[in-house]
């Protein structure tokens, strides 16, 4: 389990102007001599920690909307998300998108980026919005035109109960929507019920997901698309 002492140590080290440390293991990044780090990017994770992330980078056409999935959600990412969201280790926020920040900034500026909503209960428990911090870390403004009428965690409900998601997620009555295409974003795609309901309400042009569960990927394999030129990466 990630300790409070380690979290405080990371926050202190990250504030040092002349030294950079891996946000995960705290290893000094100056020790990295890989070609990727020297010439291609300035990742916030060391190569060892980054190698544990399973890149997926595939597109699925679900009900006429392309879902862009960056990573596959496994035990490593489950633990990482838990530290970030439930243990409130907000310093980890840049880890998710930093590796592709230049491409994301170039592509996502064409959209009004809207996030899937969290419950008010979760917001007050954490003190921050996980999606907002992730996208703010690469200077992408994110909007939240939806809300949850009740605190609802899909993993704790049956398939029949999850089907009632349309009663849980609603669109805010007074919320300005720009005259731009909407990009709907989410951090973890579990069953797809929340995204499906959000798509019904917002009619996005595309969906971007940081990580999708392997079961969802397997079930939606028939809907996988092949693009000659990728939109987001």
mmCIF file of N, CA and C in Angstrom, residues 9 112 149 159 174 191 202 211:
data_model
loop_
_atom_site.group_PDB
_atom_site.id
_atom_site.type_symbol
_atom_site.label_atom_id
_atom_site.label_comp_id
_atom_site.label_asym_id
_atom_site.label_seq_id
_atom_site.Cartn_x
_atom_site.Cartn_y
_atom_site.Cartn_z
ATOM 1 N N UNK A 9 6.979 12.703 0.328
ATOM 2 C CA UNK A 9 8.321 12.741 -0.229
ATOM 3 C C UNK A 9 8.270 13.089 -1.707
ATOM 4 N N UNK A 112 -14.923 20.606 -27.908
ATOM 5 C CA UNK A 112 -15.293 20.942 -26.544
ATOM 6 C C UNK A 112 -15.165 19.635 -25.776
ATOM 7 N N UNK A 149 -27.484 11.943 -10.239
ATOM 8 C CA UNK A 149 -28.522 12.217 -9.251
ATOM 9 C C UNK A 149 -28.280 11.437 -7.963
ATOM 10 N N UNK A 159 -26.276 -6.445 -13.291
ATOM 11 C CA UNK A 159 -26.453 -5.978 -14.664
ATOM 12 C C UNK A 159 -27.809 -5.304 -14.830
ATOM 13 N N UNK A 174 -29.045 24.214 -17.026
ATOM 14 C CA UNK A 174 -28.426 25.451 -17.504
ATOM 15 C C UNK A 174 -26.920 25.239 -17.562
ATOM 16 N N UNK A 191 -18.047 -1.191 -17.998
ATOM 17 C CA UNK A 191 -19.068 -1.919 -18.763
ATOM 18 C C UNK A 191 -19.538 -1.138 -19.984
ATOM 19 N N UNK A 202 -25.322 13.837 -24.718
ATOM 20 C CA UNK A 202 -24.456 14.874 -25.292
ATOM 21 C C UNK A 202 -24.231 14.763 -26.793
ATOM 22 N N UNK A 211 -8.316 4.230 -20.144
ATOM 23 C CA UNK A 211 -8.093 2.787 -20.007
ATOM 24 C C UNK A 211 -9.418 2.040 -20.018
#
